[in-house]
XYZ file of C-alpha atoms in Angstrom:
173
model
C 5.710 -114.773 -17.476
C 4.898 -117.618 -20.043
C 3.734 -116.998 -23.782
C 2.731 -119.596 -26.458
C 3.389 -117.932 -29.971
C 1.425 -119.949 -32.689
C 4.321 -121.642 -34.882
C 2.729 -120.270 -38.166
C 1.755 -117.206 -37.012
C 4.893 -114.441 -37.461
C 3.007 -111.637 -35.764
C 2.589 -113.824 -32.366
C 6.657 -114.461 -32.635
C 7.646 -110.937 -33.336
C 5.302 -109.845 -30.032
C 7.411 -112.453 -27.674
C 10.931 -111.210 -29.157
C 9.902 -107.557 -28.915
C 8.625 -108.009 -25.303
C 12.040 -109.691 -24.376
C 10.535 -113.201 -23.813
C 13.457 -115.747 -24.593
C 12.628 -119.569 -26.484
C 12.619 -122.365 -23.851
C 10.802 -125.034 -26.362
C 7.898 -125.925 -28.546
C 5.135 -128.005 -28.432
C 4.196 -130.086 -31.232
C 0.392 -130.650 -31.856
C -0.349 -128.941 -29.043
C -3.527 -126.961 -30.397
C -6.602 -128.042 -32.293
C -6.483 -127.690 -35.956
C -10.205 -126.271 -35.317
C -8.255 -123.243 -33.818
C -8.375 -120.208 -36.242
C -5.491 -117.663 -37.016
C -7.383 -115.241 -39.278
C -5.359 -115.883 -42.619
C -5.426 -119.713 -42.009
C -7.724 -122.423 -40.677
C -7.979 -126.443 -41.238
C -8.118 -129.699 -39.915
C -4.266 -130.218 -38.610
C -2.920 -129.533 -35.254
C -1.031 -126.563 -34.879
C 1.859 -126.042 -32.918
C 3.227 -123.753 -30.205
C 6.950 -121.984 -29.847
C 6.906 -121.342 -25.703
C 8.732 -117.990 -24.459
C 9.769 -117.154 -20.621
C 10.395 -113.857 -19.289
C 11.475 -113.806 -15.792
C 10.150 -110.759 -13.584
C 12.068 -111.465 -10.616
C 15.953 -112.667 -10.041
C 15.572 -116.158 -9.500
C 17.541 -118.028 -6.852
C 20.224 -120.364 -8.415
C 18.875 -123.887 -9.467
C 20.442 -127.112 -9.638
C 19.778 -129.302 -12.229
C 20.208 -132.823 -13.058
C 20.443 -133.138 -16.914
C 20.718 -135.535 -19.493
C 24.171 -135.843 -21.067
C 22.230 -136.178 -24.524
C 20.606 -132.624 -24.018
C 22.995 -131.464 -21.481
C 24.368 -128.130 -23.688
C 21.563 -127.108 -24.966
C 18.829 -127.177 -22.277
C 21.847 -125.386 -19.827
C 21.634 -122.884 -22.804
C 18.230 -122.427 -22.443
C 18.707 -121.741 -18.723
C 21.415 -119.297 -19.101
C 19.254 -117.771 -21.906
C 16.494 -116.796 -19.637
C 18.773 -115.970 -16.892
C 18.689 -118.680 -14.329
C 21.897 -118.762 -12.355
C 22.247 -123.131 -12.498
C 24.839 -125.498 -11.800
C 24.584 -128.985 -13.466
C 24.839 -131.328 -11.091
C 26.549 -135.103 -11.075
C 24.688 -138.138 -12.528
C 24.089 -140.065 -8.845
C 25.960 -143.200 -8.667
C 23.122 -144.870 -7.358
C 19.686 -143.940 -6.880
C 17.006 -144.942 -4.290
C 14.082 -145.634 -6.358
C 10.639 -146.423 -4.755
C 8.327 -149.483 -5.420
C 6.134 -147.634 -7.437
C 6.140 -144.385 -10.072
C 4.055 -141.556 -8.646
C 2.634 -139.174 -11.428
C -0.189 -136.946 -12.236
C -1.963 -136.468 -15.556
C -3.695 -133.207 -16.341
C -6.497 -133.946 -19.040
C -7.320 -130.888 -21.494
C -10.709 -132.095 -23.629
C -10.793 -128.855 -24.984
C -7.274 -128.653 -26.656
C -7.061 -132.911 -26.538
C -3.833 -132.824 -24.823
C -2.834 -134.740 -21.829
C 0.116 -133.803 -19.587
C 1.861 -136.401 -17.115
C 4.148 -134.734 -14.305
C 6.357 -137.261 -12.866
C 6.405 -137.105 -9.129
C 8.343 -139.859 -8.085
C 10.440 -142.895 -10.265
C 9.561 -146.294 -9.231
C 11.168 -149.405 -10.156
C 8.144 -149.770 -12.488
C 8.772 -146.836 -14.521
C 8.925 -148.145 -17.717
C 5.830 -150.218 -17.095
C 3.431 -147.379 -15.019
C 4.167 -144.579 -17.994
C 3.987 -147.026 -21.114
C 0.711 -148.250 -19.351
C -0.205 -144.619 -18.947
C 0.943 -143.668 -22.534
C -1.397 -146.428 -23.843
C -4.678 -145.405 -21.847
C -4.381 -141.976 -22.881
C -4.066 -143.061 -26.706
C -7.036 -145.198 -26.155
C -9.278 -142.522 -24.819
C -7.920 -140.716 -28.134
C -5.550 -137.583 -27.010
C -3.566 -136.712 -29.769
C -0.584 -135.636 -28.008
C 0.617 -136.876 -24.622
C 3.511 -134.181 -22.803
C 5.690 -136.011 -20.118
C 7.029 -133.551 -17.504
C 10.049 -133.876 -15.516
C 11.342 -132.063 -12.634
C 15.248 -131.338 -13.816
C 15.994 -130.436 -10.152
C 15.361 -133.861 -8.901
C 18.138 -136.373 -8.547
C 16.327 -138.815 -10.318
C 15.709 -136.780 -13.551
C 18.450 -138.080 -15.878
C 17.077 -141.580 -14.887
C 13.314 -140.521 -15.726
C 14.768 -138.713 -18.796
C 16.680 -141.645 -20.428
C 13.710 -144.443 -19.697
C 11.430 -141.367 -21.353
C 13.048 -141.473 -24.595
C 12.968 -144.947 -24.436
C 9.159 -144.854 -24.421
C 9.514 -142.565 -27.689
C 9.035 -139.692 -26.230
C 11.184 -136.742 -27.272
C 12.449 -133.294 -25.616
C 11.055 -130.299 -27.022
C 12.290 -127.800 -24.379
C 11.803 -126.632 -20.725
C 9.284 -124.820 -18.583
C 10.372 -123.242 -15.511
C 8.601 -123.110 -12.303
């Protein structure tokens, strides 16, 4: 079960803690400023703290984590009760010719989400092109999701950092 607690609203964060949700990250600027929370309104975008609570025991997951955030990501998985194994970065990657991804656009929140399905040799160009297109369509926030169970995750993650994306947390499946 997931919970999205508005970061500037202490009550939702207290509820999250009370019901044993574990922090997994945050979404910067995810909610439009037109969203009101009793005591505060305004035009700036709001950020959300992500929480997760497992309702059943999960199978062990094999994760390909970028070295720069490996300890942090492993701690999140440990904290939410996922048995995990950190896999070695593959020495040789078989990249497909073209990067494949799915884009979801939430016009109410003005947020676009790019889910990487497969990394190709054109990863840099493909992601930069899509990011540019989404910016031209006036999306305020662009999320890039990378499946850490995919052996190409480390490659995708490092390329995403070069494209000025940054790590904000994990979402489990």
